[in-house]
PDB file of N, CA and C in Angstrom:
ATOM      1  N   MET A 572     119.221 204.446 -36.296  1.00 56.00           N
ATOM      2  CA  MET A 572     120.041 203.001 -36.043  1.00 56.00           C
ATOM      3  C   MET A 572     119.889 201.955 -37.490  1.00 56.00           C
ATOM      4  N   THR A 573     120.655 201.670 -38.176  1.00 69.00           N
ATOM      5  CA  THR A 573     119.700 201.113 -39.477  1.00 69.00           C
ATOM      6  C   THR A 573     119.831 199.376 -39.174  1.00 69.00           C
ATOM      7  N   ALA A 574     119.035 198.671 -39.717  1.00 73.00           N
ATOM      8  CA  ALA A 574     119.335 197.298 -39.365  1.00 73.00           C
ATOM      9  C   ALA A 574     120.481 196.584 -39.074  1.00 73.00           C
ATOM     10  N   HIS A 575     121.352 196.723 -39.522  1.00 78.00           N
ATOM     11  CA  HIS A 575     122.376 195.725 -40.203  1.00 78.00           C
ATOM     12  C   HIS A 575     123.432 196.453 -38.268  1.00 78.00           C
ATOM     13  N   MET A 576     123.203 197.428 -38.327  1.00 89.00           N
ATOM     14  CA  MET A 576     123.722 197.565 -37.185  1.00 89.00           C
ATOM     15  C   MET A 576     123.241 196.835 -35.993  1.00 89.00           C
ATOM     16  N   PHE A 577     121.931 196.218 -35.676  1.00 95.00           N
ATOM     17  CA  PHE A 577     121.677 195.414 -34.822  1.00 95.00           C
ATOM     18  C   PHE A 577     121.183 193.794 -34.823  1.00 95.00           C
ATOM     19  N   VAL A 578     121.635 193.454 -35.998  1.00 96.00           N
ATOM     20  CA  VAL A 578     122.134 191.923 -36.273  1.00 96.00           C
ATOM     21  C   VAL A 578     123.686 191.508 -35.770  1.00 96.00           C
ATOM     22  N   GLY A 579     123.444 190.434 -35.421  1.00 96.00           N
ATOM     23  CA  GLY A 579     124.653 190.151 -34.550  1.00 96.00           C
ATOM     24  C   GLY A 579     125.061 190.284 -33.031  1.00 96.00           C
ATOM     25  N   LYS A 580     124.080 191.413 -32.512  1.00 97.00           N
ATOM     26  CA  LYS A 580     123.968 191.875 -31.417  1.00 97.00           C
ATOM     27  C   LYS A 580     123.594 190.858 -30.117  1.00 97.00           C
ATOM     28  N   LYS A 581     123.974 191.213 -29.030  1.00 98.00           N
ATOM     29  CA  LYS A 581     123.104 190.578 -28.046  1.00 98.00           C
ATOM     30  C   LYS A 581     122.125 191.066 -27.396  1.00 98.00           C
ATOM     31  N   ILE A 582     120.654 190.762 -26.839  1.00 98.00           N
ATOM     32  CA  ILE A 582     119.905 191.320 -26.727  1.00 98.00           C
ATOM     33  C   ILE A 582     118.936 190.510 -25.529  1.00 98.00           C
ATOM     34  N   LEU A 583     119.095 191.031 -23.701  1.00 97.00           N
ATOM     35  CA  LEU A 583     118.788 190.683 -23.439  1.00 97.00           C
ATOM     36  C   LEU A 583     117.279 190.894 -23.299  1.00 97.00           C
ATOM     37  N   VAL A 584     116.024 190.129 -23.291  1.00 97.00           N
ATOM     38  CA  VAL A 584     114.555 190.755 -23.074  1.00 97.00           C
ATOM     39  C   VAL A 584     113.997 189.874 -21.673  1.00 97.00           C
ATOM     40  N   GLY A 585     113.146 191.231 -21.072  1.00 95.00           N
ATOM     41  CA  GLY A 585     112.170 190.806 -19.708  1.00 95.00           C
ATOM     42  C   GLY A 585     111.124 191.139 -20.476  1.00 95.00           C
ATOM     43  N   LEU A 586     109.930 189.653 -20.128  1.00 95.00           N
ATOM     44  CA  LEU A 586     108.522 189.232 -20.333  1.00 95.00           C
ATOM     45  C   LEU A 586     107.933 189.558 -19.058  1.00 95.00           C
ATOM     46  N   THR A 587     106.839 189.974 -18.532  1.00 95.00           N
ATOM     47  CA  THR A 587     106.369 190.617 -17.458  1.00 95.00           C
ATOM     48  C   THR A 587     104.928 190.050 -17.574  1.00 95.00           C
ATOM     49  N   TYR A 588     104.522 189.227 -17.771  1.00 96.00           N
ATOM     50  CA  TYR A 588     103.280 188.745 -17.768  1.00 96.00           C
ATOM     51  C   TYR A 588     101.933 188.881 -16.257  1.00 96.00           C
ATOM     52  N   LEU A 589     101.557 189.769 -16.662  1.00 96.00           N
ATOM     53  CA  LEU A 589      99.894 190.434 -15.481  1.00 96.00           C
ATOM     54  C   LEU A 589      98.802 189.415 -15.902  1.00 96.00           C
ATOM     55  N   ASN A 590      98.051 189.654 -14.487  1.00 95.00           N
ATOM     56  CA  ASN A 590      96.807 189.377 -14.803  1.00 95.00           C
ATOM     57  C   ASN A 590      95.349 190.267 -14.922  1.00 95.00           C
ATOM     58  N   ALA A 591      94.467 190.182 -14.927  1.00 93.00           N
ATOM     59  CA  ALA A 591      93.156 191.458 -15.300  1.00 93.00           C
ATOM     60  C   ALA A 591      93.466 192.587 -14.231  1.00 93.00           C
ATOM     61  N   ASN A 592      93.859 191.820 -12.972  1.00 92.00           N
ATOM     62  CA  ASN A 592      94.251 193.190 -12.051  1.00 92.00           C
ATOM     63  C   ASN A 592      95.313 193.419 -12.205  1.00 92.00           C
ATOM     64  N   GLY A 593      96.072 193.629 -13.180  1.00 92.00           N
ATOM     65  CA  GLY A 593      97.725 194.104 -13.253  1.00 92.00           C
ATOM     66  C   GLY A 593      98.770 193.574 -12.512  1.00 92.00           C
ATOM     67  N   GLU A 594      97.940 192.130 -11.484  1.00 96.00           N
ATOM     68  CA  GLU A 594      99.146 191.814 -10.468  1.00 96.00           C
ATOM     69  C   GLU A 594     100.144 190.413 -11.262  1.00 96.00           C
ATOM     70  N   VAL A 595     101.257 190.641 -11.010  1.00 95.00           N
ATOM     71  CA  VAL A 595     102.220 190.198 -11.959  1.00 95.00           C
ATOM     72  C   VAL A 595     102.170 188.285 -11.540  1.00 95.00           C
ATOM     73  N   GLN A 596     102.114 188.219 -12.899  1.00 95.00           N
ATOM     74  CA  GLN A 596     101.801 186.148 -13.073  1.00 95.00           C
ATOM     75  C   GLN A 596     102.854 185.225 -13.095  1.00 95.00           C
ATOM     76  N   GLU A 597     103.416 185.641 -14.210  1.00 94.00           N
ATOM     77  CA  GLU A 597     105.243 185.423 -14.641  1.00 94.00           C
ATOM     78  C   GLU A 597     106.306 186.043 -15.238  1.00 94.00           C
ATOM     79  N   GLN A 598     107.422 185.957 -14.659  1.00 93.00           N
ATOM     80  CA  GLN A 598     108.381 186.999 -15.268  1.00 93.00           C
ATOM     81  C   GLN A 598     109.481 185.574 -16.131  1.00 93.00           C
ATOM     82  N   LEU A 599     109.599 186.355 -17.189  1.00 93.00           N
ATOM     83  CA  LEU A 599     110.128 185.251 -17.886  1.00 93.00           C
ATOM     84  C   LEU A 599     111.623 186.235 -18.634  1.00 93.00           C
ATOM     85  N   GLN A 600     112.730 185.740 -18.572  1.00 95.00           N
ATOM     86  CA  GLN A 600     114.090 186.650 -19.504  1.00 95.00           C
ATOM     87  C   GLN A 600     114.591 185.507 -20.427  1.00 95.00           C
ATOM     88  N   LEU A 601     114.526 186.201 -21.552  1.00 96.00           N
ATOM     89  CA  LEU A 601     115.455 185.325 -22.604  1.00 96.00           C
ATOM     90  C   LEU A 601     116.722 186.394 -23.185  1.00 96.00           C
ATOM     91  N   HIS A 602     117.345 185.675 -23.734  1.00 97.00           N
ATOM     92  CA  HIS A 602     118.661 186.543 -24.279  1.00 97.00           C
ATOM     93  C   HIS A 602     119.267 185.380 -25.746  1.00 97.00           C
ATOM     94  N   GLY A 603     119.899 186.427 -26.618  1.00 98.00           N
ATOM     95  CA  GLY A 603     120.283 185.616 -27.646  1.00 98.00           C
ATOM     96  C   GLY A 603     120.674 186.824 -28.777  1.00 98.00           C
ATOM     97  N   TYR A 604     121.142 185.930 -29.909  1.00 98.00           N
ATOM     98  CA  TYR A 604     121.657 187.257 -31.056  1.00 98.00           C
ATOM     99  C   TYR A 604     120.915 187.407 -31.510  1.00 98.00           C
ATOM    100  N   ILE A 605     120.713 188.648 -32.334  1.00 97.00           N
ATOM    101  CA  ILE A 605     119.409 189.103 -33.433  1.00 97.00           C
ATOM    102  C   ILE A 605     120.076 188.279 -34.776  1.00 97.00           C
ATOM    103  N   SER A 606     119.190 187.762 -35.400  1.00 96.00           N
ATOM    104  CA  SER A 606     118.970 187.364 -36.234  1.00 96.00           C
ATOM    105  C   SER A 606     118.842 188.503 -37.371  1.00 96.00           C
ATOM    106  N   SER A 607     117.316 188.765 -37.108  1.00 95.00           N
ATOM    107  CA  SER A 607     117.131 189.583 -38.160  1.00 95.00           C
ATOM    108  C   SER A 607     116.329 190.696 -37.235  1.00 95.00           C
ATOM    109  N   VAL A 608     115.639 192.073 -38.281  1.00 95.00           N
ATOM    110  CA  VAL A 608     115.199 193.256 -38.148  1.00 95.00           C
ATOM    111  C   VAL A 608     114.609 193.543 -38.929  1.00 95.00           C
ATOM    112  N   GLY A 609     113.165 193.864 -38.704  1.00 91.00           N
ATOM    113  CA  GLY A 609     112.279 194.150 -39.878  1.00 91.00           C
ATOM    114  C   GLY A 609     111.739 195.245 -39.294  1.00 91.00           C
ATOM    115  N   ASP A 610     110.625 195.876 -40.280  1.00 87.00           N
ATOM    116  CA  ASP A 610     109.824 197.161 -40.091  1.00 87.00           C
ATOM    117  C   ASP A 610     109.570 197.454 -38.687  1.00 87.00           C
ATOM    118  N   HIS A 611     108.697 196.421 -38.253  1.00 93.00           N
ATOM    119  CA  HIS A 611     108.237 195.812 -37.033  1.00 93.00           C
ATOM    120  C   HIS A 611     108.709 195.336 -35.280  1.00 93.00           C
ATOM    121  N   THR A 612     109.311 194.323 -36.578  1.00 95.00           N
ATOM    122  CA  THR A 612     109.845 192.987 -35.559  1.00 95.00           C
ATOM    123  C   THR A 612     111.957 193.177 -35.380  1.00 95.00           C
ATOM    124  N   VAL A 613     111.772 192.623 -34.021  1.00 96.00           N
ATOM    125  CA  VAL A 613     113.402 191.979 -34.115  1.00 96.00           C
ATOM    126  C   VAL A 613     113.259 190.792 -33.876  1.00 96.00           C
ATOM    127  N   ALA A 614     114.379 189.837 -34.696  1.00 97.00           N
ATOM    128  CA  ALA A 614     113.999 188.327 -34.128  1.00 97.00           C
ATOM    129  C   ALA A 614     115.335 188.120 -33.628  1.00 97.00           C
ATOM    130  N   PHE A 615     115.580 187.034 -32.947  1.00 98.00           N
ATOM    131  CA  PHE A 615     116.643 186.543 -32.049  1.00 98.00           C
ATOM    132  C   PHE A 615     116.697 185.167 -31.780  1.00 98.00           C
ATOM    133  N   GLU A 616     118.022 184.308 -31.902  1.00 98.00           N
ATOM    134  CA  GLU A 616     118.101 182.833 -31.522  1.00 98.00           C
ATOM    135  C   GLU A 616     117.888 182.891 -30.505  1.00 98.00           C
ATOM    136  N   LYS A 617     117.212 182.333 -29.299  1.00 97.00           N
ATOM    137  CA  LYS A 617     117.234 181.954 -28.184  1.00 97.00           C
ATOM    138  C   LYS A 617     118.402 181.585 -27.810  1.00 97.00           C
ATOM    139  N   ALA A 618     119.038 181.713 -26.621  1.00 95.00           N
ATOM    140  CA  ALA A 618     120.707 181.131 -26.336  1.00 95.00           C
ATOM    141  C   ALA A 618     120.460 179.733 -25.878  1.00 95.00           C
ATOM    142  N   ASP A 619     119.515 179.356 -25.308  1.00 94.00           N
ATOM    143  CA  ASP A 619     118.845 177.760 -25.022  1.00 94.00           C
ATOM    144  C   ASP A 619     118.742 176.614 -26.257  1.00 94.00           C
ATOM    145  N   GLY A 620     119.101 177.182 -27.358  1.00 95.00           N
ATOM    146  CA  GLY A 620     119.027 176.441 -28.702  1.00 95.00           C
ATOM    147  C   GLY A 620     117.620 176.252 -28.898  1.00 95.00           C
ATOM    148  N   SER A 621     116.047 176.768 -28.290  1.00 96.00           N
ATOM    149  CA  SER A 621     115.153 175.955 -28.573  1.00 96.00           C
ATOM    150  C   SER A 621     114.399 177.385 -29.712  1.00 96.00           C
ATOM    151  N   GLY A 622     115.325 178.326 -30.854  1.00 97.00           N
ATOM    152  CA  GLY A 622     114.557 178.221 -31.463  1.00 97.00           C
ATOM    153  C   GLY A 622     114.781 179.817 -31.668  1.00 97.00           C
ATOM    154  N   GLN A 623     113.933 181.170 -32.556  1.00 97.00           N
ATOM    155  CA  GLN A 623     113.484 182.178 -32.600  1.00 97.00           C
ATOM    156  C   GLN A 623     112.861 183.051 -31.687  1.00 97.00           C
ATOM    157  N   PHE A 624     112.663 184.013 -31.158  1.00 97.00           N
ATOM    158  CA  PHE A 624     111.982 184.776 -30.606  1.00 97.00           C
ATOM    159  C   PHE A 624     111.649 186.342 -31.093  1.00 97.00           C
ATOM    160  N   SER A 625     110.418 186.345 -31.509  1.00 97.00           N
ATOM    161  CA  SER A 625     110.490 188.116 -32.274  1.00 97.00           C
ATOM    162  C   SER A 625     109.826 188.851 -31.412  1.00 97.00           C
ATOM    163  N   ILE A 626     110.043 190.336 -31.407  1.00 96.00           N
ATOM    164  CA  ILE A 626     109.871 191.255 -30.344  1.00 96.00           C
ATOM    165  C   ILE A 626     109.127 192.623 -31.393  1.00 96.00           C
ATOM    166  N   PRO A 627     108.041 193.227 -30.599  1.00 94.00           N
ATOM    167  CA  PRO A 627     107.953 194.574 -31.317  1.00 94.00           C
ATOM    168  C   PRO A 627     109.310 195.128 -31.307  1.00 94.00           C
ATOM    169  N   PHE A 628     109.053 196.182 -32.583  1.00 93.00           N
ATOM    170  CA  PHE A 628     110.368 196.777 -32.803  1.00 93.00           C
ATOM    171  C   PHE A 628     110.411 198.199 -33.102  1.00 93.00           C
ATOM    172  N   ASP A 629     110.183 199.169 -32.934  1.00 88.00           N
ATOM    173  CA  ASP A 629     110.051 200.802 -33.548  1.00 88.00           C
ATOM    174  C   ASP A 629     111.417 201.480 -34.068  1.00 88.00           C
ATOM    175  N   GLY A 630     112.358 201.001 -34.052  1.00 85.00           N
ATOM    176  CA  GLY A 630     113.605 201.399 -34.930  1.00 85.00           C
ATOM    177  C   GLY A 630     114.276 201.543 -33.923  1.00 85.00           C
ATOM    178  N   GLN A 631     114.221 201.400 -32.564  1.00 87.00           N
ATOM    179  CA  GLN A 631     115.277 201.366 -31.438  1.00 87.00           C
ATOM    180  C   GLN A 631     114.995 200.896 -30.807  1.00 87.00           C
ATOM    181  N   LEU A 632     116.622 199.966 -29.859  1.00 92.00           N
ATOM    182  CA  LEU A 632     116.378 199.254 -28.635  1.00 92.00           C
ATOM    183  C   LEU A 632     117.484 200.131 -27.268  1.00 92.00           C
ATOM    184  N   ASP A 633     117.202 199.828 -26.466  1.00 94.00           N
ATOM    185  CA  ASP A 633     118.066 200.158 -25.178  1.00 94.00           C
ATOM    186  C   ASP A 633     119.244 199.768 -25.327  1.00 94.00           C
ATOM    187  N   SER A 634     119.999 201.138 -25.230  1.00 95.00           N
ATOM    188  CA  SER A 634     121.678 200.182 -25.150  1.00 95.00           C
ATOM    189  C   SER A 634     121.627 199.621 -24.236  1.00 95.00           C
ATOM    190  N   ALA A 635     122.677 198.223 -23.505  1.00 96.00           N
ATOM    191  CA  ALA A 635     123.391 197.654 -22.773  1.00 96.00           C
ATOM    192  C   ALA A 635     124.756 197.716 -22.359  1.00 96.00           C
ATOM    193  N   ASP A 636     125.289 197.892 -21.212  1.00 94.00           N
ATOM    194  CA  ASP A 636     126.575 197.955 -20.892  1.00 94.00           C
ATOM    195  C   ASP A 636     127.579 196.479 -21.047  1.00 94.00           C
ATOM    196  N   PRO A 637     128.136 195.920 -22.300  1.00 93.00           N
ATOM    197  CA  PRO A 637     128.529 194.610 -23.104  1.00 93.00           C
ATOM    198  C   PRO A 637     129.519 194.020 -21.458  1.00 93.00           C
ATOM    199  N   GLU A 638     129.457 195.104 -20.731  1.00 96.00           N
ATOM    200  CA  GLU A 638     130.645 194.585 -19.495  1.00 96.00           C
ATOM    201  C   GLU A 638     129.830 193.891 -17.973  1.00 96.00           C
ATOM    202  N   ALA A 639     128.517 194.573 -18.685  1.00 96.00           N
ATOM    203  CA  ALA A 639     127.321 194.327 -17.190  1.00 96.00           C
ATOM    204  C   ALA A 639     127.396 193.212 -17.124  1.00 96.00           C
ATOM    205  N   VAL A 640     127.393 192.350 -15.671  1.00 97.00           N
ATOM    206  CA  VAL A 640     126.519 190.933 -15.456  1.00 97.00           C
ATOM    207  C   VAL A 640     125.170 190.865 -14.812  1.00 97.00           C
ATOM    208  N   TYR A 641     124.513 190.469 -15.942  1.00 96.00           N
ATOM    209  CA  TYR A 641     122.959 190.281 -15.676  1.00 96.00           C
ATOM    210  C   TYR A 641     122.677 188.957 -15.410  1.00 96.00           C
ATOM    211  N   THR A 642     122.112 188.441 -14.053  1.00 95.00           N
ATOM    212  CA  THR A 642     121.506 187.411 -13.585  1.00 95.00           C
ATOM    213  C   THR A 642     119.822 187.164 -13.722  1.00 95.00           C
ATOM    214  N   LEU A 643     119.642 185.956 -15.124  1.00 93.00           N
ATOM    215  CA  LEU A 643     118.482 185.654 -14.815  1.00 93.00           C
ATOM    216  C   LEU A 643     117.691 185.693 -13.644  1.00 93.00           C
ATOM    217  N   ARG A 644     116.364 185.975 -13.345  1.00 87.00           N
ATOM    218  CA  ARG A 644     115.661 185.655 -12.441  1.00 87.00           C
ATOM    219  C   ARG A 644     114.697 184.137 -12.511  1.00 87.00           C
ATOM    220  N   SER A 645     114.260 184.225 -13.471  1.00 80.00           N
ATOM    221  CA  SER A 645     113.880 183.116 -13.945  1.00 80.00           C
ATOM    222  C   SER A 645     114.799 181.700 -13.636  1.00 80.00           C
ATOM    223  N   THR A 646     116.266 181.774 -13.644  1.00 87.00           N
ATOM    224  CA  THR A 646     117.101 180.626 -14.633  1.00 87.00           C
ATOM    225  C   THR A 646     117.937 181.098 -13.428  1.00 87.00           C
ATOM    226  N   GLY A 647     118.399 182.041 -12.637  1.00 92.00           N
ATOM    227  CA  GLY A 647     119.959 182.220 -12.199  1.00 92.00           C
ATOM    228  C   GLY A 647     120.950 182.498 -13.291  1.00 92.00           C
ATOM    229  N   GLU A 648     121.113 181.967 -14.318  1.00 94.00           N
ATOM    230  CA  GLU A 648     122.263 182.568 -15.265  1.00 94.00           C
ATOM    231  C   GLU A 648     122.763 183.776 -15.244  1.00 94.00           C
ATOM    232  N   SER A 649     123.737 183.561 -15.163  1.00 96.00           N
ATOM    233  CA  SER A 649     124.695 184.548 -15.703  1.00 96.00           C
ATOM    234  C   SER A 649     124.975 184.912 -17.035  1.00 96.00           C
ATOM    235  N   VAL A 650     124.161 186.502 -17.519  1.00 97.00           N
ATOM    236  CA  VAL A 650     124.806 187.020 -18.578  1.00 97.00           C
ATOM    237  C   VAL A 650     125.350 187.883 -18.945  1.00 97.00           C
ATOM    238  N   THR A 651     126.491 187.720 -19.893  1.00 97.00           N
ATOM    239  CA  THR A 651     127.378 189.397 -20.070  1.00 97.00           C
ATOM    240  C   THR A 651     127.051 188.975 -21.572  1.00 97.00           C
ATOM    241  N   GLY A 652     127.805 190.004 -21.954  1.00 97.00           N
ATOM    242  CA  GLY A 652     128.167 190.936 -23.273  1.00 97.00           C
ATOM    243  C   GLY A 652     127.318 191.249 -23.976  1.00 97.00           C
ATOM    244  N   VAL A 653     125.788 191.574 -22.963  1.00 98.00           N
ATOM    245  CA  VAL A 653     124.561 192.213 -23.838  1.00 98.00           C
ATOM    246  C   VAL A 653     125.036 193.715 -24.431  1.00 98.00           C
ATOM    247  N   ASN A 654     124.221 193.772 -25.744  1.00 97.00           N
ATOM    248  CA  ASN A 654     124.471 194.926 -26.194  1.00 97.00           C
ATOM    249  C   ASN A 654     122.766 195.809 -25.812  1.00 97.00           C
ATOM    250  N   PHE A 655     122.010 195.079 -26.168  1.00 97.00           N
ATOM    251  CA  PHE A 655     120.877 195.694 -25.869  1.00 97.00           C
ATOM    252  C   PHE A 655     120.033 195.133 -25.121  1.00 97.00           C
ATOM    253  N   VAL A 656     118.969 195.592 -24.470  1.00 97.00           N
ATOM    254  CA  VAL A 656     117.752 195.463 -23.431  1.00 97.00           C
ATOM    255  C   VAL A 656     116.631 195.671 -23.856  1.00 97.00           C
ATOM    256  N   ALA A 657     115.635 194.746 -23.665  1.00 96.00           N
ATOM    257  CA  ALA A 657     114.225 195.292 -24.160  1.00 96.00           C
ATOM    258  C   ALA A 657     113.369 194.501 -22.848  1.00 96.00           C
ATOM    259  N   SER A 658     112.051 195.287 -22.672  1.00 95.00           N
ATOM    260  CA  SER A 658     111.037 194.358 -21.908  1.00 95.00           C
ATOM    261  C   SER A 658     109.555 194.916 -22.131  1.00 95.00           C
ATOM    262  N   PHE A 659     108.864 193.965 -21.935  1.00 95.00           N
ATOM    263  CA  PHE A 659     107.588 194.385 -21.968  1.00 95.00           C
ATOM    264  C   PHE A 659     106.549 193.826 -21.057  1.00 95.00           C
ATOM    265  N   ASN A 660     105.978 194.650 -20.834  1.00 96.00           N
ATOM    266  CA  ASN A 660     104.348 194.050 -19.648  1.00 96.00           C
ATOM    267  C   ASN A 660     103.253 193.347 -20.692  1.00 96.00           C
ATOM    268  N   ILE A 661     103.114 192.137 -20.598  1.00 95.00           N
ATOM    269  CA  ILE A 661     101.940 191.661 -21.014  1.00 95.00           C
ATOM    270  C   ILE A 661     100.353 191.522 -20.602  1.00 95.00           C
ATOM    271  N   HIS A 662      99.692 192.365 -21.243  1.00 94.00           N
ATOM    272  CA  HIS A 662      98.131 192.078 -20.394  1.00 94.00           C
ATOM    273  C   HIS A 662      97.666 190.869 -20.580  1.00 94.00           C
ATOM    274  N   PRO A 663      96.477 190.575 -20.222  1.00 92.00           N
ATOM    275  CA  PRO A 663      95.612 189.474 -20.693  1.00 92.00           C
ATOM    276  C   PRO A 663      94.787 190.382 -22.067  1.00 92.00           C
ATOM    277  N   PRO A 664      94.018 189.185 -22.779  1.00 88.00           N
ATOM    278  CA  PRO A 664      93.257 189.924 -23.714  1.00 88.00           C
ATOM    279  C   PRO A 664      92.154 190.443 -22.962  1.00 88.00           C
ATOM    280  N   ALA A 665      91.293 191.399 -23.613  1.00 81.00           N
ATOM    281  CA  ALA A 665      89.914 192.016 -22.602  1.00 81.00           C
ATOM    282  C   ALA A 665      89.161 191.063 -22.381  1.00 81.00           C
ATOM    283  N   GLY A 666      88.955 190.613 -21.280  1.00 72.00           N
ATOM    284  CA  GLY A 666      87.393 190.137 -21.034  1.00 72.00           C
ATOM    285  C   GLY A 666      87.641 188.797 -20.562  1.00 72.00           C
ATOM    286  N   SER A 667      89.166 188.636 -20.374  1.00 64.00           N
ATOM    287  CA  SER A 667      89.763 187.064 -19.869  1.00 64.00           C
ATOM    288  C   SER A 667      90.198 187.337 -17.889  1.00 64.00           C
TER     289      SER A 667
END
């Protein structure tokens, strides 16, 4: 897929923050419309109006069903019209 196939599409991103023992510390979900695609990142405008957020990008994103309704765990908000989803586990730096 080329970059223009992603720009303007809606993305839902799940972030799971883990502690040094691998236990979940926090889960966060963000969504919005993709504004740019680079060689290694995708940027999107967060739907809450708080600015842009970037995620790593390897040339592909998982497709989503735009008819599906996603309920965000962190806020209870219902999100529809999602074209792509991505999720990441975030580990603390070594030694922390």
